[in-house]
Coordinates of C-alpha atoms and ligand atoms in Angstrom, one line a residue:
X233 CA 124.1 67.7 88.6
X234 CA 121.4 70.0 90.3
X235 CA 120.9 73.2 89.6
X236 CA 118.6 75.9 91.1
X237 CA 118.5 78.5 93.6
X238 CA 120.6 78.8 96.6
X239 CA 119.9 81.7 98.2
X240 CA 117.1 84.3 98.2
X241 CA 117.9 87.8 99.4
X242 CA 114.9 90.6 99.6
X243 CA 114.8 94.5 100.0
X244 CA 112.1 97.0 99.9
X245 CA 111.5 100.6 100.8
X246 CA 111.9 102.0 104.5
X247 CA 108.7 104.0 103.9
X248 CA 105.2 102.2 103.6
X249 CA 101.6 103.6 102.5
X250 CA 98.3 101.7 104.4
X251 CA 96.0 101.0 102.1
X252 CA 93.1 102.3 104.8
X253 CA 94.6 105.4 104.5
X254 CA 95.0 105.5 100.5
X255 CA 90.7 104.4 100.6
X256 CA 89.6 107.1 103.1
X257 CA 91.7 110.0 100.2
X258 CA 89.9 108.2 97.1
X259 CA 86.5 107.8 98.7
X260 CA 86.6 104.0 98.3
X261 CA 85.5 101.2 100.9
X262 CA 88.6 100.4 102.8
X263 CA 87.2 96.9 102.2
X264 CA 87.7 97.2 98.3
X265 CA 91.2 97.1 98.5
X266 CA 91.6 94.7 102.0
X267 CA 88.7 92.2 100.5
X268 CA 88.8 93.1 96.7
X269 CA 92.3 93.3 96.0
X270 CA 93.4 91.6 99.5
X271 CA 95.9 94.5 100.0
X272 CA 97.0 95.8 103.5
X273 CA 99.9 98.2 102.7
X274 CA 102.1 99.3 99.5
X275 CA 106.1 99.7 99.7
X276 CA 106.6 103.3 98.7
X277 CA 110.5 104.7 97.6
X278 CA 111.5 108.3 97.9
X279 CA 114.1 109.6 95.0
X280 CA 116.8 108.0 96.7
X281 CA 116.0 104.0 96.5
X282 CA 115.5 103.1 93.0
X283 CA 115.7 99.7 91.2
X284 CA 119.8 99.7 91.8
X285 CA 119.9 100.3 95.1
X286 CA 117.0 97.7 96.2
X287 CA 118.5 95.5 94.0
X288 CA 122.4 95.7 95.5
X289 CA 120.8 95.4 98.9
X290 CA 118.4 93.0 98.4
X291 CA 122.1 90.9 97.1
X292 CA 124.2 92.2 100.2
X293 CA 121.6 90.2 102.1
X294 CA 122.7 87.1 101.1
X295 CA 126.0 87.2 99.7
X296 CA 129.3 86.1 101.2
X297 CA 132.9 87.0 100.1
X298 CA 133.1 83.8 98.6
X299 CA 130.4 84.5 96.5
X300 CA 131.6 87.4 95.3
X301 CA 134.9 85.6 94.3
X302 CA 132.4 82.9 92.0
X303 CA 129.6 85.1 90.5
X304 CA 130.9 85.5 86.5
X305 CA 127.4 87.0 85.7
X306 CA 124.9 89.5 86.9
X307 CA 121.7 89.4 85.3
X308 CA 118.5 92.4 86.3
X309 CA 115.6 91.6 85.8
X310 CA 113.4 95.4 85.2
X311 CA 110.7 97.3 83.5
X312 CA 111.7 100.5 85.4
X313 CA 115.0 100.8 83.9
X314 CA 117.0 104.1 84.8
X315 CA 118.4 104.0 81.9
X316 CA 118.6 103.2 78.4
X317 CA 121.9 102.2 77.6
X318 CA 123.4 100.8 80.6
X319 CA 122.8 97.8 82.4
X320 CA 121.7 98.6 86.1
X321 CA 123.3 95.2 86.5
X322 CA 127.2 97.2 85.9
X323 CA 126.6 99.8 88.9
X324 CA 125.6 96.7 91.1
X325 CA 128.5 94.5 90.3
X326 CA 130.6 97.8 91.3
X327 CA 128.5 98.5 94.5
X328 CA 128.6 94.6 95.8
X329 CA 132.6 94.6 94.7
X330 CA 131.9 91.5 92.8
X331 CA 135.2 90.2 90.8
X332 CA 135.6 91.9 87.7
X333 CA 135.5 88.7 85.5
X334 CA 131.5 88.8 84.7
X335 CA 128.7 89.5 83.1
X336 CA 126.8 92.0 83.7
X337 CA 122.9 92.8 81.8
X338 CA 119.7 94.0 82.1
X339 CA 116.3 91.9 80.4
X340 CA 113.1 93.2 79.7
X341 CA 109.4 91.5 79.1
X342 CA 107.0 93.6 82.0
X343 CA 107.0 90.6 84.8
X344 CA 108.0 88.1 83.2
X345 CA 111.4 88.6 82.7
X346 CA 113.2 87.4 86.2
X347 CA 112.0 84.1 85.0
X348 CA 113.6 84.0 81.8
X349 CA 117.4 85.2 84.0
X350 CA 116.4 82.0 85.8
X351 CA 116.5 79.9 83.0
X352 CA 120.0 82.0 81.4
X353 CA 121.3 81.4 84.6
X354 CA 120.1 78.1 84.9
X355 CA 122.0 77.0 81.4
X356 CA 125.0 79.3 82.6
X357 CA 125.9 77.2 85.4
X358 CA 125.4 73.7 83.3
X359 CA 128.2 74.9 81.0
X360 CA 130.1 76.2 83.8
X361 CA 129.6 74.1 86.9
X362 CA 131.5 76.3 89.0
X363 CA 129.8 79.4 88.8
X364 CA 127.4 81.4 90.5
X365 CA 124.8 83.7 88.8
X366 CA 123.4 86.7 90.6
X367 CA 119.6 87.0 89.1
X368 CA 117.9 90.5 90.3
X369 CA 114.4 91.0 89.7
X370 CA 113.6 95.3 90.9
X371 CA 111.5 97.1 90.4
X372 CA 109.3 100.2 91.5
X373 CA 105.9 99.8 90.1
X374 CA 103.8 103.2 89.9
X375 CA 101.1 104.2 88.1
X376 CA 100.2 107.4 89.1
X377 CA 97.9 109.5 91.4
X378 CA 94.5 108.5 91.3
X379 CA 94.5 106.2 89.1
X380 CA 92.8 102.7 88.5
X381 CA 96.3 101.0 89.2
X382 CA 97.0 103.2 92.0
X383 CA 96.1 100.4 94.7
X384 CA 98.6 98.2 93.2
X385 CA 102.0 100.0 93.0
X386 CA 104.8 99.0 95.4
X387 CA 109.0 98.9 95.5
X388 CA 111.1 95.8 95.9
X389 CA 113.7 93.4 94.9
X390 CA 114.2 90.0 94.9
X391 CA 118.2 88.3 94.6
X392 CA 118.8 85.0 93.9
X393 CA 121.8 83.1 93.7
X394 CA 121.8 80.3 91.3
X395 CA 124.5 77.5 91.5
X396 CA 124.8 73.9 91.4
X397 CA 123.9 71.7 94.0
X398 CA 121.3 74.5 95.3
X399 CA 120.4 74.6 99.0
X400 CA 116.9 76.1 98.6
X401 CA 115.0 74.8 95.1
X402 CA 116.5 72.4 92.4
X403 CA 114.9 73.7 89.0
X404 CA 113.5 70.9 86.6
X405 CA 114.1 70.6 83.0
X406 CA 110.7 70.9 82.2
X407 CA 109.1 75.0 81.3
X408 CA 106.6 75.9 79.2
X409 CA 106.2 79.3 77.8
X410 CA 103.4 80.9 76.2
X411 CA 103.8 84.2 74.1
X412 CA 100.5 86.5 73.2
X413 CA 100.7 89.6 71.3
X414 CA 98.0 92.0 73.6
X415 CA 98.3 95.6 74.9
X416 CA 96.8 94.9 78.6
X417 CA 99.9 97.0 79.9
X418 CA 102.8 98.5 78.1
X419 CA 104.5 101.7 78.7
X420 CA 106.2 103.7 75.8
X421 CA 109.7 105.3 75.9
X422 CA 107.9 108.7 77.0
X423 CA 106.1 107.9 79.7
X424 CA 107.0 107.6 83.2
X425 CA 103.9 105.6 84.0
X426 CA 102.1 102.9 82.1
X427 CA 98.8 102.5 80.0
X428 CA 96.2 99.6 81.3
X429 CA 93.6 98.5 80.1
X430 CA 92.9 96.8 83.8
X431 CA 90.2 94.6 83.4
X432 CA 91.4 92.8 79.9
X433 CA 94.9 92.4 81.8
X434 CA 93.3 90.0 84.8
X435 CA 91.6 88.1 82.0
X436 CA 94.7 87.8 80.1
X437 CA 96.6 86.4 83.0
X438 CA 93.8 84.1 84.4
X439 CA 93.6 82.9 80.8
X440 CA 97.4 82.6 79.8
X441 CA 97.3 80.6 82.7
X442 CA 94.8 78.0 82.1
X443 CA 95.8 77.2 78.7
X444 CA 99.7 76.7 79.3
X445 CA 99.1 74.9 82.6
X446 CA 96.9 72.7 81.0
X447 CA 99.4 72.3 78.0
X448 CA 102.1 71.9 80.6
X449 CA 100.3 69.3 82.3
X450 CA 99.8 67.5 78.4
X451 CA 103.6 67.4 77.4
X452 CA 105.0 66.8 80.5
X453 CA 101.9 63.9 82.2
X454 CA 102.0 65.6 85.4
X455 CA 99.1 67.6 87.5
X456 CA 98.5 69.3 90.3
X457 CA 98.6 65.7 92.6
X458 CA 102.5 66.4 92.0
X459 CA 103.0 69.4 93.6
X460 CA 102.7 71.1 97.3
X461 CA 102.4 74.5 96.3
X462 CA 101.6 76.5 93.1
X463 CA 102.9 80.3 93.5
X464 CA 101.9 83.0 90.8
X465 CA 102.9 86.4 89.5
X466 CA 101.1 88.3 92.3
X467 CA 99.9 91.9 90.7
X468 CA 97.8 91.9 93.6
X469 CA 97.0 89.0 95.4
X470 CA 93.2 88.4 95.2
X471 CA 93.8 87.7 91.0
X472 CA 96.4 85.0 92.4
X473 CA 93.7 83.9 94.6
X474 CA 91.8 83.6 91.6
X475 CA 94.2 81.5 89.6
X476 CA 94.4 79.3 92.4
X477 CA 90.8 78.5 92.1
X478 CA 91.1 78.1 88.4
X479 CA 93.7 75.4 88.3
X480 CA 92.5 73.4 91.8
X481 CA 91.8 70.2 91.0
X482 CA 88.5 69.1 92.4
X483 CA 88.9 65.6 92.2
X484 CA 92.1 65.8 94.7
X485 CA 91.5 64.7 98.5
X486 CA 90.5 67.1 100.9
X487 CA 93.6 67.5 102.9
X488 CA 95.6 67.5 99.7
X489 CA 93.2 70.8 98.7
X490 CA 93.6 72.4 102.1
X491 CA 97.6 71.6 102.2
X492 CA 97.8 73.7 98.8
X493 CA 95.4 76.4 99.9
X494 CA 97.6 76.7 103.0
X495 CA 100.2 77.1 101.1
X496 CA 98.7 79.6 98.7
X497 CA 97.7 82.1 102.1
X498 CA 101.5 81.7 102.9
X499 CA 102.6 82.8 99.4
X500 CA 100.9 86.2 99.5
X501 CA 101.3 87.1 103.2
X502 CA 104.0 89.5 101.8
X503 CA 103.0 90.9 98.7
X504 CA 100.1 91.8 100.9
X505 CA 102.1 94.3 102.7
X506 CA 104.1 95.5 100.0
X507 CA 102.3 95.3 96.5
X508 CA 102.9 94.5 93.1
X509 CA 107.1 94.5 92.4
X510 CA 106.7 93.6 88.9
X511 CA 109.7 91.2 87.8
X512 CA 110.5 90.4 91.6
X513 CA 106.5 89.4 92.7
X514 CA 106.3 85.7 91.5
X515 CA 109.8 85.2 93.7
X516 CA 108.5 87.2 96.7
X517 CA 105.5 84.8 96.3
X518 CA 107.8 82.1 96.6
X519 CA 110.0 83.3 99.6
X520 CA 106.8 84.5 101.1
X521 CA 106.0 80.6 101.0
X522 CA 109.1 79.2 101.9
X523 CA 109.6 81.9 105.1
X524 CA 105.4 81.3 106.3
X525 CA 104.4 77.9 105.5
X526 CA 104.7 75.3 108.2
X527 CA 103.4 72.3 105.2
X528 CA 106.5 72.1 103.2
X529 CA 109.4 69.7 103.5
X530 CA 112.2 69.0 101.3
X531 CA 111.4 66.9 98.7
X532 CA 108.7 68.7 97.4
X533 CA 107.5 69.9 93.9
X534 CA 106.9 73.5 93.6
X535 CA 104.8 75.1 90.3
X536 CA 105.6 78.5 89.7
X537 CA 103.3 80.7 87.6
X538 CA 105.1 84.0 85.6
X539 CA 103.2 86.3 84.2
X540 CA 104.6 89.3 82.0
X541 CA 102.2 92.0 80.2
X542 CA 102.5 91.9 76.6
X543 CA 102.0 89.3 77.0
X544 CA 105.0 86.4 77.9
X545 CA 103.6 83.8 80.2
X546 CA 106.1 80.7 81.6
X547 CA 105.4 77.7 84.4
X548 CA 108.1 76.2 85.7
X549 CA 109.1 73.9 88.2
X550 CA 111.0 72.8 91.2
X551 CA 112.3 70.0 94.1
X552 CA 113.1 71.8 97.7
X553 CA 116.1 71.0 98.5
X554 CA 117.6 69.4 102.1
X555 CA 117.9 72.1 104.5
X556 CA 116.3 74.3 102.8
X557 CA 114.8 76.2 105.8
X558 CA 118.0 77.4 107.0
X559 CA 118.7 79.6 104.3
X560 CA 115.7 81.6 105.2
X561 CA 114.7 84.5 107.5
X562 CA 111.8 84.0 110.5
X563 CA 111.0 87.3 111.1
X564 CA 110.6 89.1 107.8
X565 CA 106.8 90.3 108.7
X566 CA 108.6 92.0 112.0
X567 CA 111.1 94.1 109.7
X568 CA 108.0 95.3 106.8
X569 CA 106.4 96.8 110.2
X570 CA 109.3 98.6 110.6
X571 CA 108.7 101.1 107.8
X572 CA 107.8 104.4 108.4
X573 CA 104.0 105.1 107.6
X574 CA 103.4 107.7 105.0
X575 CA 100.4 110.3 104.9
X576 CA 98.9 110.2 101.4
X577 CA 100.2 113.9 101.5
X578 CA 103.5 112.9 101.9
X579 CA 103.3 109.8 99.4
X580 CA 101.7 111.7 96.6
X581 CA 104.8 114.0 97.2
X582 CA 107.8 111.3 97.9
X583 CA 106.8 108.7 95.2
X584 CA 106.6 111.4 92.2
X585 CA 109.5 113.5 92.9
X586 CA 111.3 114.1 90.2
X587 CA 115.1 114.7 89.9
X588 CA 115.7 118.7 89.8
X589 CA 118.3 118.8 87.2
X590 CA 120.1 122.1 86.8
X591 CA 121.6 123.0 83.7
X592 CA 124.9 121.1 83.9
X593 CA 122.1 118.0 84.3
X594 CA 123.2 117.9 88.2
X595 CA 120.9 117.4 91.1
X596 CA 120.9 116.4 94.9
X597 CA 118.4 115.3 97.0
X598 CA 117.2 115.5 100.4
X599 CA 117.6 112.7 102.7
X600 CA 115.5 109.7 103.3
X601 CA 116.0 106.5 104.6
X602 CA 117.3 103.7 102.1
X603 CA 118.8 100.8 102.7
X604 CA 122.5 99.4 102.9
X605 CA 122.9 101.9 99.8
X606 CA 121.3 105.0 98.2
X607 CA 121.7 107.0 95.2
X608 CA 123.7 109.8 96.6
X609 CA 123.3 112.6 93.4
X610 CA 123.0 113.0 89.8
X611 CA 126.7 114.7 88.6
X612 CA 126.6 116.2 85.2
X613 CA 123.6 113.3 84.1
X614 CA 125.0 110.8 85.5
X615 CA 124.0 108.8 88.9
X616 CA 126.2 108.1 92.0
X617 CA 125.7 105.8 93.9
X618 CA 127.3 105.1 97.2
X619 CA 126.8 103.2 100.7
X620 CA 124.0 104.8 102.4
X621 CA 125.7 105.8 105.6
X622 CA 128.7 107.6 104.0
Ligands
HMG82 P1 89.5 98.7 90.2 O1 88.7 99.6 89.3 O2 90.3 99.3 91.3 O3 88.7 97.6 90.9 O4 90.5 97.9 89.2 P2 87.4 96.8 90.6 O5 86.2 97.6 90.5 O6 87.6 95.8 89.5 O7 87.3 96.0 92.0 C1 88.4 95.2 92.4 C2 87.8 94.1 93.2 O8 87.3 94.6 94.4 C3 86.6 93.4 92.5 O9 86.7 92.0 92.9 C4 85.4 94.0 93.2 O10 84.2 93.2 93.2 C5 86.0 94.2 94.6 P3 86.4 90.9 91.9 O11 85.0 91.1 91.4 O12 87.4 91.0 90.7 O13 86.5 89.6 92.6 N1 85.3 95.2 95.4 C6 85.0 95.1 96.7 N2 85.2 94.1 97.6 C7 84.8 94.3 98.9 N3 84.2 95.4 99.3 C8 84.0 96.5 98.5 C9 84.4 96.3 97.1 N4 84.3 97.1 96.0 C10 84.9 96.5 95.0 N5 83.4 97.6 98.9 C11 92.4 96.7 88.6 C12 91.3 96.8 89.6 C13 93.2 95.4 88.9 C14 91.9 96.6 87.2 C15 93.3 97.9 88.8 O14 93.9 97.9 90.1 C16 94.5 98.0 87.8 O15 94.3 98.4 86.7 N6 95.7 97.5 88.2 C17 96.9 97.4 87.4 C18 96.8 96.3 86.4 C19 96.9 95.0 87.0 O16 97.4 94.8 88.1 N7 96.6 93.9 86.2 C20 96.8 92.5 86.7 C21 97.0 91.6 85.5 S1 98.3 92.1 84.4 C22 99.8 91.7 85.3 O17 99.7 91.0 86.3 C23 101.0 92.4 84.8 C24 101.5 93.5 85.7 O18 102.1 93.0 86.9 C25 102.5 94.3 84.9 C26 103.6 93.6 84.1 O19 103.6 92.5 83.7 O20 104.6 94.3 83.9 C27 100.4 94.5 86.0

């Protein structure tokens, strides 16, 4: 039996922030963040669109009735959590009307943790043939005004159905994780925004990198001859860029190099105009190459680098499947131009407001556009949530 993913469903914010404009408020080079970071535009959410409601309708993309009828767990992938106690993962099963029989949970490690859903979901559906598991990776990553991270915060979520006999990427036995105990990134209960220590962090990653692929390659006799593409955790995509020259194999043919760097550009074409969505980057990295590159056919072996601050570090593996280019979308590029562009004015403003809670703990909010769904007010503490349009 195969087992991997079957669909991939994606949502980000309807608002959008050009990185030109964010260079010409800080008094940077535009060319710092288009050349040094390789960034064209971040994904900004107002109040409204938070980790839930990217999340349900980066699913209702995807999802059929039938679906709905087979999914027995929900798993969200987050580091920007709204809350505590309960599992963002129980207002989306209520907001997709999936069939109460499921489970529904939240996992944490920084990025990494979409990748270890995968592999829950992966060992779900070997147990349970029939089932589908909804994995959510969403996030809204924000570090604050005028800060170092600044130029890499963004909003989005990536859904993937996992199932047997998968129609986009079979996943292979074979993972390798890597755990390091470092503070490049970590963000305590009180703060709404994380500490960095920037610099150490891309030297973490480049380095948790090179020493599990190279174990990976050890215990499992395989290199980088074996695959097509090699997508990475994409914080922003000029340090994938530099992971990709880190584990190229020299000694490989010329077209088999270009065919991989091809593939690379096609993996961050998307990230590039949205930033860094934490848990859901790595996959967005993936349906950026699966959507873009015109060097893939089924058949192939895909490496997939995850990358979590803290540090948890995993590669894994896949086999496209047959026909996997129908499940996919053409004109995704078309839609991210469709956001509205945001003055730094107005984004300092939108991406920091705060919930004005009166003193039953209710608030509203203005409106803004969202996708299929929105978080409609905050009623005595806690959040509703509702179909954007009603
Ligand atoms: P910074 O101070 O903005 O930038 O920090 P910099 O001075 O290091 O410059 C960035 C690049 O731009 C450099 O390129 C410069 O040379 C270049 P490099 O030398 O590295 O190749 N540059 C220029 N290029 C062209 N024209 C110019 C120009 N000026 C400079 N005029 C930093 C960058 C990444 C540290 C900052 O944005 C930051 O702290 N970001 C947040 C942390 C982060 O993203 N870390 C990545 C690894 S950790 C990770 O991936 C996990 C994470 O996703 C969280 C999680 O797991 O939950 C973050």
């Amino acid at each position: 039996m195969t087992i991997g993913i079957d669909k991939i469903g994606f949502a980000t914010s309807q608002y959008v922030l050009k990185m030109k404009d964010l260079a010409a408020a800080r008094g940077e080079d535009p060319e710092k963040f288009s050349k040094g970071l390789m960034l064209d535009a971040l994904s900004i959410a107002p109040i409204t669109d938070d980790i839930i409601t990217l999340a349900a309708s980066a699913a209702e993309e995807i999802l059929t009735d039938e679906d709905k009828e087979l999914i027995d767990m929900v798993i969200v992938a987050t580091e920007s959590s709204v809350d505590q106690s309960k599992a963002a993962a129980v207002y989306i099963h209520q907001l997709l009307g999936i069939q109460p029989f499921a489970r529904s949970i939240e996992m944490k490690e920084a990025c990494y943790s979409a990748t270890a859903a995968l592999n829950y979901a992966k060992l779900h559906v070997e147990k349970h043939p029939q089932s589908r598991v909804l994995v959510l990776a969403s996030d809204i990553a924000k570090y604050g005004i005028n800060t170092p991270g600044e130029s890499t915060q963004g909003a989005g979520s990536v859904a993937m159905l996992i199932k047997k006999d998968p129609n986009i990427l079979i996943l292979h036995d074979e993972t390798l994780a890597q755990t390091r105990d470092i503070m490049d990134f970590w963000r305590p209960n009180y703060s709404t925004t994380p500490y960095v220590n920037g610099i150490y962090s891309t030297k973490q990653y480049l380095d948790l990198l090179k020493t599990t692929w190279t174990e990976y390659q050890k215990r499992f006799e395989t290199s980088l001859a074996d695959f097509a593409a090699f997508c990475f955790h994409l914080p922003f995509p000029k340090l994938a860029l530099k992971g990709f020259n880190k584990i190229m194999d020299k000694t490989l043919s010329s077209p088999v190099q270009e065919k991989l760097r091809a593939n690379f550009e096609a993996s961050i074409l998307y990230s590039q105009q949205i930033g860094n969505i934490y848990t859901g980057s790595l996959f967005l990295g993936l349906l950026s190459l699966l959507e873009n590159s015109r060097h893939l056919s089924a058949g192939d072996n895909i490496a997939l680098f995850s990358y979590g601050s803290g540090a948890v570090a995993e590669i894994f593996t896949g086999t496209l499947a047959e026909g996997f280019k129908e499940q996919l979308l053409s004109n995704r590029l078309e839609s991210l131009a469709q956001r509205s562009p945001l003055s730094v004015a107005e984004y300092e403003k939108m991406f920091f407001e705060e919930a004005a809670l009166d003193e039953s703990g209710s608030a509203s909010f203005d409106h803004y556009k969202t996708g299929p769904f929105a978080l409609k007010k905050i009623t005595e503490h806690q959040r509703i949530y509702g179909e954007a349009n009603d």
